[in-house]
Short mmCIF file of C-alpha atoms in Angstrom, two decimals:
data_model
loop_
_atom_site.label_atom_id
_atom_site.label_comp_id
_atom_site.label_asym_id
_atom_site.label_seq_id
_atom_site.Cartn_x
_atom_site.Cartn_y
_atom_site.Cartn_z
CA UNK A 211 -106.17 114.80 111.99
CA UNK A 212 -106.87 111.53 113.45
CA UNK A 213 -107.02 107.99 111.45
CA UNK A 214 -110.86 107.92 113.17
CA UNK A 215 -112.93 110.88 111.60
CA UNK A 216 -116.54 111.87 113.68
CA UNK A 217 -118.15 113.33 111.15
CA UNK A 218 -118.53 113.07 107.12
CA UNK A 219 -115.63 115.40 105.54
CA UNK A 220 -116.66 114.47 101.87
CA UNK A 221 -116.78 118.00 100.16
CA UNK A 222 -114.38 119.44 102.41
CA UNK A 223 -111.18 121.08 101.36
CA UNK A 224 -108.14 120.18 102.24
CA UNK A 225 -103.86 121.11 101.94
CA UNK A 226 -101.25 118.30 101.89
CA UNK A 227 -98.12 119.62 101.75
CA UNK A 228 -99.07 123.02 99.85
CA UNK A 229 -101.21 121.08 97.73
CA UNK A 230 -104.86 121.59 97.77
CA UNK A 231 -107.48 118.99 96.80
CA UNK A 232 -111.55 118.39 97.53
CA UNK A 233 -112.56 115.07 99.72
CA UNK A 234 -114.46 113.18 97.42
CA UNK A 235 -114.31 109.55 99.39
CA UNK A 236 -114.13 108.44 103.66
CA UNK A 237 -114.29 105.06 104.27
CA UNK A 238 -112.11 101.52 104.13
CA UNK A 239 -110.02 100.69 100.85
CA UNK A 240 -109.12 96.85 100.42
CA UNK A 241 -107.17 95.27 101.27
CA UNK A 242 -104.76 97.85 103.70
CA UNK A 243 -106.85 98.19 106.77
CA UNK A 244 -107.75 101.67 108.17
CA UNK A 245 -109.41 104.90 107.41
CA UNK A 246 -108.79 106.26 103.56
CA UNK A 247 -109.90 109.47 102.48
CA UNK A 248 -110.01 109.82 98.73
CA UNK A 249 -108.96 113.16 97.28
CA UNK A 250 -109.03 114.93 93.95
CA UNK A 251 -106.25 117.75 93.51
CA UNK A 252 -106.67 121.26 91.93
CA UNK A 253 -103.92 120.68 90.46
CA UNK A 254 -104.77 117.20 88.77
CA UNK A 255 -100.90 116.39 87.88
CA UNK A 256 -100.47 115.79 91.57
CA UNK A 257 -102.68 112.40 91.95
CA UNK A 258 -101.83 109.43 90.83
CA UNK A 259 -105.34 107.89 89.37
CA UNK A 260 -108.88 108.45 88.47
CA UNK A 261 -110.38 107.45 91.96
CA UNK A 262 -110.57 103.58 91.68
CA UNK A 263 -108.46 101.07 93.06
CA UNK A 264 -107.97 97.38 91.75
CA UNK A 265 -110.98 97.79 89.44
CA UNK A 266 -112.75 99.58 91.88
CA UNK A 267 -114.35 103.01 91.70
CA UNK A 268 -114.72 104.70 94.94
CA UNK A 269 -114.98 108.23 93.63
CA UNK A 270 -115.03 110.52 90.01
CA UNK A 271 -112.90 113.18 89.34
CA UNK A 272 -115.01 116.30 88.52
CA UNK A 273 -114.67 118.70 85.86
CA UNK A 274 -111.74 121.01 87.59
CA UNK A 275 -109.59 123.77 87.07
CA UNK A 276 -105.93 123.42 86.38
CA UNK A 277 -102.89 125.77 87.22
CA UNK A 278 -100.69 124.14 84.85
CA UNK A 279 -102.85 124.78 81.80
CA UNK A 280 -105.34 127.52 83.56
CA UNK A 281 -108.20 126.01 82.21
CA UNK A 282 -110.82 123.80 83.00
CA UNK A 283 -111.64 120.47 82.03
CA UNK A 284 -113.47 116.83 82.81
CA UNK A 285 -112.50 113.05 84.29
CA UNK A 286 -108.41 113.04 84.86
CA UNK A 287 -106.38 109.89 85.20
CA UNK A 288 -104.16 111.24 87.55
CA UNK A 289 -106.64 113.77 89.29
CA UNK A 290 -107.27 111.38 92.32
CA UNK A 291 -105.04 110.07 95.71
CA UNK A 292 -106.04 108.01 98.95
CA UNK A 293 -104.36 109.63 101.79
CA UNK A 294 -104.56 109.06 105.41
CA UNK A 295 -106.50 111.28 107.63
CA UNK A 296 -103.44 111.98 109.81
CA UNK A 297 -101.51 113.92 106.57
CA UNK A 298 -104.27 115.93 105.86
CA UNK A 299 -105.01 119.44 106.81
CA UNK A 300 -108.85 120.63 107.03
CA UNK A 301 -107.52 124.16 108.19
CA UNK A 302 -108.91 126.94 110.63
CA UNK A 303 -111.82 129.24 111.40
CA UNK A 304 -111.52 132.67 110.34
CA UNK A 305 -110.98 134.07 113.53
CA UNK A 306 -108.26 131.88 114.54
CA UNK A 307 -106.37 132.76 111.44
CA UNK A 308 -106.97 136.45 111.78
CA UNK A 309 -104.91 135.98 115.26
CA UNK A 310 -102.39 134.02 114.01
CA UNK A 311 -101.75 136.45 110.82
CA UNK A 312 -102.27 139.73 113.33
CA UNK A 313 -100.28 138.87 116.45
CA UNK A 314 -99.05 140.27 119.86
CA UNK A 315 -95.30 139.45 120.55
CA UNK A 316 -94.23 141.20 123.88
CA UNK A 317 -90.37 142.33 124.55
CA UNK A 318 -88.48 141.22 127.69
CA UNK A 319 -89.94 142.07 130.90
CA UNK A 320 -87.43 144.99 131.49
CA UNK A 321 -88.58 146.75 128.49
CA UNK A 322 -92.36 146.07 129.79
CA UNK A 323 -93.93 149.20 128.42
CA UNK A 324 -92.39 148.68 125.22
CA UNK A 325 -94.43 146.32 122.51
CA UNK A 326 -93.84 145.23 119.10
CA UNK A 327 -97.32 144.33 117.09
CA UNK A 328 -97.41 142.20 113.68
CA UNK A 329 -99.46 143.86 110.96
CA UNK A 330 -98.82 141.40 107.93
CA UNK A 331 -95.77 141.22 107.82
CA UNK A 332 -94.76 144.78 109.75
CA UNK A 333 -93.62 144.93 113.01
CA UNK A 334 -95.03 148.14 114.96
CA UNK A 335 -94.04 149.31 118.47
CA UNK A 336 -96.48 150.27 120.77
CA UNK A 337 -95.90 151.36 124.36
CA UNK A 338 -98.32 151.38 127.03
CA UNK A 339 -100.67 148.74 126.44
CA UNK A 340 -101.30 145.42 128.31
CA UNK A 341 -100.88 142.64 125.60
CA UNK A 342 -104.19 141.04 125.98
CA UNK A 343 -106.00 144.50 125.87
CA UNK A 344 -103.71 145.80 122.96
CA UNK A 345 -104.62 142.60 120.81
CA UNK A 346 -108.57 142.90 120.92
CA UNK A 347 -108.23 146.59 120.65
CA UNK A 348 -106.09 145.78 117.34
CA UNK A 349 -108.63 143.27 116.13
CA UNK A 350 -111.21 145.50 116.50
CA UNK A 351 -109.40 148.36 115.05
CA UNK A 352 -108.81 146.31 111.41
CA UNK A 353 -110.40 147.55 108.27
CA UNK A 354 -108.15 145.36 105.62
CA UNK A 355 -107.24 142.05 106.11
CA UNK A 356 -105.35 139.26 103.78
CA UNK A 357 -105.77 136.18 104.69
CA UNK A 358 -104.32 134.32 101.59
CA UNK A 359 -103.41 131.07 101.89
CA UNK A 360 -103.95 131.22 105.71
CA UNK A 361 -106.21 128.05 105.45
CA UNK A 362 -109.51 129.10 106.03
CA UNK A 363 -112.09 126.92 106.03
CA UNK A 364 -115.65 128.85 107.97
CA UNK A 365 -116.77 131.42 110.50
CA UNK A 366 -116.26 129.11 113.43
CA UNK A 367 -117.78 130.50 116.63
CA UNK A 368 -120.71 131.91 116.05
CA UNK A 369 -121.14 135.56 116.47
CA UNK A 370 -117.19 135.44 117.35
CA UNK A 371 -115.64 137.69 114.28
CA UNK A 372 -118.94 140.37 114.66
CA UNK A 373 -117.65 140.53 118.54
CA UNK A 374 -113.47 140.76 117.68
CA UNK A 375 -113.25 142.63 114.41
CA UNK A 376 -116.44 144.26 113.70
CA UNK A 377 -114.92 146.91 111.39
CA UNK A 378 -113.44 144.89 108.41
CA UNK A 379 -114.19 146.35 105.03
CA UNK A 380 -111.92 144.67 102.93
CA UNK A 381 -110.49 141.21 103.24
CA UNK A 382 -108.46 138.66 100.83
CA UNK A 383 -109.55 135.27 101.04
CA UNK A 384 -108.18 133.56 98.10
CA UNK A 385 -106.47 130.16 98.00
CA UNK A 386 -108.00 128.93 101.12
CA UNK A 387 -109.81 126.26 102.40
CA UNK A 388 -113.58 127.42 102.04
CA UNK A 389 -115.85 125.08 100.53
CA UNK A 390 -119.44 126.49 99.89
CA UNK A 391 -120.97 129.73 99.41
CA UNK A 392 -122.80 128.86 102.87
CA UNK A 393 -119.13 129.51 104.51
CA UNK A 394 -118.82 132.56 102.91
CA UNK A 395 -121.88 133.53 104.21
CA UNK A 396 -121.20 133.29 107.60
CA UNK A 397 -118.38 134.94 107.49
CA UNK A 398 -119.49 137.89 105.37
CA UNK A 399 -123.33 138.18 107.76
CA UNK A 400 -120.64 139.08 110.84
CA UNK A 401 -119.23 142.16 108.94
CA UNK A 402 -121.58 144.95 108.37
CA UNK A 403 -118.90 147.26 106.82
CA UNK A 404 -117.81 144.69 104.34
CA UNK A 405 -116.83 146.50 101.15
CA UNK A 406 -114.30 144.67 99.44
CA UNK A 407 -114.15 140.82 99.32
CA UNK A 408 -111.49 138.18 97.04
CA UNK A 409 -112.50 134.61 96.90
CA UNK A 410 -110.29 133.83 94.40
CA UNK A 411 -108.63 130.18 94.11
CA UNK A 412 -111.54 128.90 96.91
CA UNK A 413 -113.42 125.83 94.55
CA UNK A 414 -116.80 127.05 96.19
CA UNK A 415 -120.07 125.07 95.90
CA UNK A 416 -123.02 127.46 95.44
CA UNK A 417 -126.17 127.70 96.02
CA UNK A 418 -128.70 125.90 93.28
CA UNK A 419 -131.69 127.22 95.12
CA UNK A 420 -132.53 130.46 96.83
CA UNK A 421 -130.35 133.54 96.83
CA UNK A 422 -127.76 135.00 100.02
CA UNK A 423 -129.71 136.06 102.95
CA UNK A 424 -131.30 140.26 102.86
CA UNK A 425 -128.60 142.64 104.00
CA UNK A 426 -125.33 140.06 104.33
CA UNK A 427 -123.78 141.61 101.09
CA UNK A 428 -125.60 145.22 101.46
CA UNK A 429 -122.58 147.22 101.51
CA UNK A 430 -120.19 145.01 99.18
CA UNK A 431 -119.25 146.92 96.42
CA UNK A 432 -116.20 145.37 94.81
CA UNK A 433 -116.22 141.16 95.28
CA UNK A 434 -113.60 138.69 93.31
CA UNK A 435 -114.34 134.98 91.83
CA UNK A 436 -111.47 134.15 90.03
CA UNK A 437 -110.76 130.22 89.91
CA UNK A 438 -113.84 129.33 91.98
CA UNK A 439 -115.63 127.28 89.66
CA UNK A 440 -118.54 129.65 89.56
CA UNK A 441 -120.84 129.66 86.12
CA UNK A 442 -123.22 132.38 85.11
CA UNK A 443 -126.34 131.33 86.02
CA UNK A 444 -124.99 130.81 89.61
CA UNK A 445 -123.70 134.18 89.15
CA UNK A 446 -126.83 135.44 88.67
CA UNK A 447 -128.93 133.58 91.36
CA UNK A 448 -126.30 135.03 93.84
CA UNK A 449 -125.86 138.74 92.89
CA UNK A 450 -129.82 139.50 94.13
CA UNK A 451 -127.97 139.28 96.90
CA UNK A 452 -125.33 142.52 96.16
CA UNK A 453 -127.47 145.46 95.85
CA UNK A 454 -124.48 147.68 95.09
CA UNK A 455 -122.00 146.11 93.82
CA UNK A 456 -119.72 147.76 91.57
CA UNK A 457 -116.77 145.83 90.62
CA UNK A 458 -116.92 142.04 89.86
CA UNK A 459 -114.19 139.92 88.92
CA UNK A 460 -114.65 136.35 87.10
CA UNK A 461 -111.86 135.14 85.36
CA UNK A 462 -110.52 131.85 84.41
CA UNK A 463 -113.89 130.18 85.47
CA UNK A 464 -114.68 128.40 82.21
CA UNK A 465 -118.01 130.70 81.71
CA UNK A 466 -120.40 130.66 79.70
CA UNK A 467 -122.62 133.39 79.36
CA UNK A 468 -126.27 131.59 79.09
CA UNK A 469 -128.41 134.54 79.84
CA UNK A 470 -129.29 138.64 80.07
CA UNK A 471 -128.93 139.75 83.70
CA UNK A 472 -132.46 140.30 84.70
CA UNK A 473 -132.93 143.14 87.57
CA UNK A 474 -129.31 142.15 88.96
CA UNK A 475 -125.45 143.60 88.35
CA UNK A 476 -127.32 146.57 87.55
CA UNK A 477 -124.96 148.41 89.59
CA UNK A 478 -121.86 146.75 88.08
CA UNK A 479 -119.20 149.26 86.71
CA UNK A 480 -116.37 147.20 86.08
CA UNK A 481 -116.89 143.31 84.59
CA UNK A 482 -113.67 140.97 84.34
CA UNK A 483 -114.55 138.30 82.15
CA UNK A 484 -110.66 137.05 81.17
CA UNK A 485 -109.56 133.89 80.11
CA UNK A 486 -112.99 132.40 80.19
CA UNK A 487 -112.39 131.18 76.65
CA UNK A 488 -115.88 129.87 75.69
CA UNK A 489 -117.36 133.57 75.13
CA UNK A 490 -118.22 134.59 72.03
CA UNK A 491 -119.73 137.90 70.58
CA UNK A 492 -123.48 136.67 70.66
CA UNK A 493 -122.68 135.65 74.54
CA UNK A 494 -121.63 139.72 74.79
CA UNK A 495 -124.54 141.03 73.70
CA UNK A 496 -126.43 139.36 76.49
CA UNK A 497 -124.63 141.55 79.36
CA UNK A 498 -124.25 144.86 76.37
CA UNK A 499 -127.29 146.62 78.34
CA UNK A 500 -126.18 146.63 81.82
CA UNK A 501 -126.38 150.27 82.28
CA UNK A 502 -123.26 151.38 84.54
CA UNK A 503 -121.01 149.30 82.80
CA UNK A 504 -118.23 151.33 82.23
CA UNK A 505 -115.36 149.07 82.55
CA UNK A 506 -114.97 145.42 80.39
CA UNK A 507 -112.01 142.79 80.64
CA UNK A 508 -111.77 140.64 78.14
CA UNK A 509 -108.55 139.49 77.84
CA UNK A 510 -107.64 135.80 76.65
CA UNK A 511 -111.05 134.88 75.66
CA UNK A 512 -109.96 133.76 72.09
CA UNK A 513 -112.50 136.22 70.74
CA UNK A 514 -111.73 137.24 66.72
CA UNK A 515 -114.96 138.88 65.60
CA UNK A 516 -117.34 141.60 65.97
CA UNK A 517 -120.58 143.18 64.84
CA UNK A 518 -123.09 145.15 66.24
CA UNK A 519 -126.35 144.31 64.46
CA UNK A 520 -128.25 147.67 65.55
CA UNK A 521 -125.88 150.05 63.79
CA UNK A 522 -124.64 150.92 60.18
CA UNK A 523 -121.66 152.75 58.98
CA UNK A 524 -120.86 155.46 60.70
CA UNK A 525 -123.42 155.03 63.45
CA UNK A 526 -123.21 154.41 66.95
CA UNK A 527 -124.82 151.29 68.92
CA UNK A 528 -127.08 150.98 71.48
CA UNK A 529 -125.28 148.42 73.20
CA UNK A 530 -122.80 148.93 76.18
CA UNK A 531 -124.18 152.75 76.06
CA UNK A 532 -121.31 153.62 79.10
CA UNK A 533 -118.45 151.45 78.50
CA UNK A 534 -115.93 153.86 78.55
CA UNK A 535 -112.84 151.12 79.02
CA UNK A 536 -112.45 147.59 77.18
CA UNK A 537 -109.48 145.84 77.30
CA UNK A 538 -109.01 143.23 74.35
CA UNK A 539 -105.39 141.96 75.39
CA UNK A 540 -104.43 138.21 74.16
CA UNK A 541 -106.89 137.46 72.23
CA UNK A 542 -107.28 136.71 68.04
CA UNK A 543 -108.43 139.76 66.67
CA UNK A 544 -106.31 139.95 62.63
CA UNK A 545 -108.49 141.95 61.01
CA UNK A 546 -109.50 145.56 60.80
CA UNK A 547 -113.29 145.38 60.59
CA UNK A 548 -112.95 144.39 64.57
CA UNK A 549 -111.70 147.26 65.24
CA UNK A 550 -114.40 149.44 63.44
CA UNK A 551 -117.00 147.72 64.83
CA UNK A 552 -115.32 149.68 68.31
CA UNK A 553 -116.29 153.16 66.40
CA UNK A 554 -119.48 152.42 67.07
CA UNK A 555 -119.23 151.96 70.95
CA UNK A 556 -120.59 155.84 71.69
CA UNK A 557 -118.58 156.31 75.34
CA UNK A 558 -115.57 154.54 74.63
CA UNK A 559 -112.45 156.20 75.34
CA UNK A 560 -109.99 153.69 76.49
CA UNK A 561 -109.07 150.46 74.65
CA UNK A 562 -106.05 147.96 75.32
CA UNK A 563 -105.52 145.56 72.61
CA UNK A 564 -101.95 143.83 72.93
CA UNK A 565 -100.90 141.03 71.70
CA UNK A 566 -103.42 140.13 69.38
CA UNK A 567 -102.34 138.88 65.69
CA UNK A 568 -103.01 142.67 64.32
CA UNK A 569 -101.15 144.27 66.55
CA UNK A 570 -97.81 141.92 67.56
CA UNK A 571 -95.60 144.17 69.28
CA UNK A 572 -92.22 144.18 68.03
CA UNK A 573 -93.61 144.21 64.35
CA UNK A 574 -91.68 147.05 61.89
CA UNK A 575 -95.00 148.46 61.25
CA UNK A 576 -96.44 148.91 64.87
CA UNK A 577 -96.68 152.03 64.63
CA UNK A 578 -98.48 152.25 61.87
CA UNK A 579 -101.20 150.05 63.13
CA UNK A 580 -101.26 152.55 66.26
CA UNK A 581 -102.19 155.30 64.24
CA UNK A 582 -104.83 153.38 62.33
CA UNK A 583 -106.64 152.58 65.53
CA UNK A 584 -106.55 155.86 66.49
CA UNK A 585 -107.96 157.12 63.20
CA UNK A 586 -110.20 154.55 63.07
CA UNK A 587 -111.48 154.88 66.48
CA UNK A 588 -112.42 158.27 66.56
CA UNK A 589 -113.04 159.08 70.16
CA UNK A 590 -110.27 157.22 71.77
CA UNK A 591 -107.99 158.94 74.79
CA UNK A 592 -105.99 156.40 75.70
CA UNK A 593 -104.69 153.59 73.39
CA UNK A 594 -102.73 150.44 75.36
CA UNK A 595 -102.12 152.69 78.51
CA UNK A 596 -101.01 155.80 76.53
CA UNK A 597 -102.68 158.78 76.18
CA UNK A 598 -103.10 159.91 72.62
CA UNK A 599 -101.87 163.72 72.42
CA UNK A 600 -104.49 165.95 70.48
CA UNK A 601 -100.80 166.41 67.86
CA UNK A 602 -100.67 162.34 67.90
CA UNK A 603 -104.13 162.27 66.39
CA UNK A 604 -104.08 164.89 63.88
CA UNK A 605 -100.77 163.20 62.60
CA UNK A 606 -102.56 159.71 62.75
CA UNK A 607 -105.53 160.65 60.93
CA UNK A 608 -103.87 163.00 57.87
CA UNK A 609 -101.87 159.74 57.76
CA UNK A 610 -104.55 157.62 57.15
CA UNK A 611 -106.44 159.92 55.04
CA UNK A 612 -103.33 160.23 52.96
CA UNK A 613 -102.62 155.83 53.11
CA UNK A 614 -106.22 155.40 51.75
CA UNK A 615 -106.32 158.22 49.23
CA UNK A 616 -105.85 156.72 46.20
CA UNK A 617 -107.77 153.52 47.07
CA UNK A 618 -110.68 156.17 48.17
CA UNK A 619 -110.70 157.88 43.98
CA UNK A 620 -110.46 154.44 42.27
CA UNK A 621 -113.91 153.55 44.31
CA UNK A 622 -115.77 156.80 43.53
CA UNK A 623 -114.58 159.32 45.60
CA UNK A 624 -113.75 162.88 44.45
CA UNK A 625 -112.15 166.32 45.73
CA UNK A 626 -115.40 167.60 44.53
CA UNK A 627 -118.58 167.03 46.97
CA UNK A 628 -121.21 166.66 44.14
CA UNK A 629 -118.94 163.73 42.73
CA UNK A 630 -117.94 162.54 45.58
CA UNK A 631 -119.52 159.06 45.85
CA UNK A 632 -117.02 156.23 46.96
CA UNK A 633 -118.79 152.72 46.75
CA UNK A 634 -120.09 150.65 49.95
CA UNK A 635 -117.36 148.62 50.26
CA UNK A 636 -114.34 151.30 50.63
CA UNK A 637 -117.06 152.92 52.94
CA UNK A 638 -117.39 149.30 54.86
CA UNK A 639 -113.30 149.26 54.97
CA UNK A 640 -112.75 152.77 56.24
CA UNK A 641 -115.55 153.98 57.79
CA UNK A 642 -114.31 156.83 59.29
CA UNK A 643 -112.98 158.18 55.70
CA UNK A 644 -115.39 160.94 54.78
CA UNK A 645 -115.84 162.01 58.27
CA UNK A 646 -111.87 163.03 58.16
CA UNK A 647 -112.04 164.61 54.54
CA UNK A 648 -115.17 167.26 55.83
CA UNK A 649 -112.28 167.27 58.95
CA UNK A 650 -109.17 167.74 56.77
CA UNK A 651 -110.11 168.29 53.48
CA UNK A 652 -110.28 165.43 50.51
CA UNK A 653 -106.56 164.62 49.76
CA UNK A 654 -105.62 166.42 46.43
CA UNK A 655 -104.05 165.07 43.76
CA UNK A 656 -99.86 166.36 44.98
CA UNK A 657 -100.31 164.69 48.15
CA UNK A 658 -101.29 161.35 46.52
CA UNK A 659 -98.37 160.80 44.19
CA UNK A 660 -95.87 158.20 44.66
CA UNK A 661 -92.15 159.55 45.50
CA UNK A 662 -90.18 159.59 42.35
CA UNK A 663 -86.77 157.66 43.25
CA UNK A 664 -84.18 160.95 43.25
CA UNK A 665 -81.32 159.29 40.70
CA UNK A 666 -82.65 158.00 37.36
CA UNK A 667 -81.37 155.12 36.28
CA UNK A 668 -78.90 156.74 33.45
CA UNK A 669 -77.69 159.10 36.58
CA UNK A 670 -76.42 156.64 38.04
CA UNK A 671 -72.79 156.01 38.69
CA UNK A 672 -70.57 153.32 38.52
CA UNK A 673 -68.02 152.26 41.27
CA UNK A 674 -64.36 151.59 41.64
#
């Protein structure tokens, strides 16, 4: 771009270099003459100050997210850079990226009929077509499109993407150049058949006012925010706006969840909330009675506790009555109370809880802890992407049965019913116990001994 810029750019997003950064500052800085503009980088290791020069401040850094540590966080020294216009790139429309991802390339003129077209990155021949003609028919024939990194910045033309692709249902958008909801917009109100849509890495400004226009969104059903900056109650004021939405991806957006969804996401199967590290269990229970909910990610959120207030031992909760899949990866879960609080969950039939202080991979006694979630859990399928075999959980739960047994008789419990009365806290502990003895049978006395060593000590031999 030129050193002489016609129109404001602050708020725009830019790439220098594979780097991409927000204009924050246009205008003169003293005492080098000529047009400035003042960036700050996603990727705040880049810059080289805070936005001020010689003691004075021409722009702030804002809080941001950062690749290096994926996480967000305020005011960087080294978040900012003055850069000519001239080195900057303010990218493309949409359209004009679609035809430079999706091009025509034509063979020599003796082999005429004879065509190659780029899908991606996939050459296919075609024969019979006039090149022109073959692109817009190709254009108009695409239903998935990735645009990653193709430096998008808006719709461009208007009405131009409804008129050369109008049958796009699914297209990748992340780490591009868009800068506001309002671009999205206009892209999205061109394609009627949009189903699937990833904004992920785009630091998008949204709206703080009304909602996304009647009928833009009305057939999105699966739409990805990773890295955008987004926070919950924008979240919110945006999904009246995706009537059927089904799949919604937010992580590493520094959320905080402030408040219940109210008449929106009530459509919402599958909820990513990963590495937003600021959720707690009180935040959960604010998004526990979405009613399709079926799906919850909530890996790397640093979560360690849980308790669902509504239910006793040995009863189910109200909350999350359809979550059928929550994965817990990477988070600080140590001790086994989390884990019956998940008995309680009355659809749940998937978990994934790796690498979490209780169950370190590796350890000698993984396999133990495997079969005490599974005894513990009593419904569970599939445990960290294997299916638990009907012979897996009988094993697993006479093991645990058997583990517990004397710890079960020294707090009250007994082979016979009318005796049997184990106190409330080996009940709180294991609270799946006396559901497996009316299963199995109490444990009797034989199976609770402790192995005799098989030498006595004056059978033992000496040596040579």
């Amino acid at each position: 771009m030129n050193d002489t810029l016609t129109s404001d750019v602050t708020g725009r997003r830019v790439e220098v270099n594979g780097e991409h950064a927000t204009v924050r500052f246009s205008g003169i800085v003293p005492p080098v003459a000529g047009l400035w503009l003042g960036v700050e980088w996603d990727n705040p290791e880049r810059g080289k100050h805070d936005g001020s020069h010689e003691g004075t401040v021409y722009f702030k850094c804002r809080l941001q997210y950062s690749p290096v540590c994926s996480n967000y966080y305020s005011k960087h020294p080294t978040g900012g850079s003055f850069i000519r216009p001239n080195k900057v790139n303010f990218g493309v429309d949409f359209l004009t990226a679609i035809k430079n991802r999706y091009v025509l390339e034509d063979e020599p003129e003796e082999e005429e009929k004879e065509q190659t077209v780029i899908i991606g990155n996939k050459p296919v021949e075609t024969i019979g077509f006039d090149s022109v003609v073959k692109q817009q028919s190709q254009l108009s024939k695409l239903q998935e499109v990735s645009l990653r990194n193709c430096a998008v910045n808006g719709a461009g033309d208007k009405r131009g993407i409804a008129q050369a692709c109008p049958n796009i249902r699914s297209i990748d958008l992340s780490k591009n150049l868009l800068s506001s909801w309002d671009d999205v917009i206009a892209i999205a109100d061109q394609l009627k058949h949009l189903e699937v849509l990833n904004l992920s890495e785009n630091k998008l400004r949204f709206p703080s006012g009304l909602p996304s226009p009647t009928g833009t969104f009305s057939m999105l059903k699966v739409l990805v925010l990773n890295r955008t900056g987004v926070t919950w109650a924008e979240v919110l004021r945006c999904a009246s706006g995706w009537p059927v939405l089904e799949k919604l991806y937010l992580e590493s957006n520094n959320i905080i969840i402030s408040e219940r969804p109210a008449d929106v996401l009530q459509t919402v199967k599958l909820l990513d909330l990963s590495s937003n590290q600021l959720i707690d269990e009180n935040q959960l229970f604010l998004i526990a009675y979405l009613p399709r909910l079926e799906q919850l990610i909530l890996s790397d959120i640093g979560i360690s506790s849980l308790h669902f207030p509504d239910a006793g031992i040995g009863c189910k909760t109200a909350m999350f009555p359809s979550l059928q899949y929550l994965v817990l990866n990477d988070n600080q879960i140590s001790q086994w109370s989390f884990i019956n609080e998940l008995d309680k969950l009355q659809s749940l039939h998937a978990l994934s809880c790796a690498r979490n202080p209780l169950t370190e991979e590796g350890s000698k006694d993984a396999q133990t802890t495997r079969q005490f979630i599974i005894a513990k859990i009593g419904q569970l399928r599939t445990l960290n992407k294997c299916v638990i075999q009907p012979e897996e959980r009988r094993g697993a739960e006479l093991d645990y049965r058997k583990a517990f047994g004397n710890e079960w008789k020294k707090a009250g419990g007994h082979q016979d019913p009318d005796k049997d009365r184990p106190n409330e806290e080996f009940l709180a502990a294991h609270p799946r116990y006396q559901s497996l003895c009316l299963k199995y049978g109490a444990p009797e006395d034989g199976e609770l001994k402790t192995p005799q060593p098989f030498l006595l000590r004056n059978e033992l031999l000496t040596l040579r």
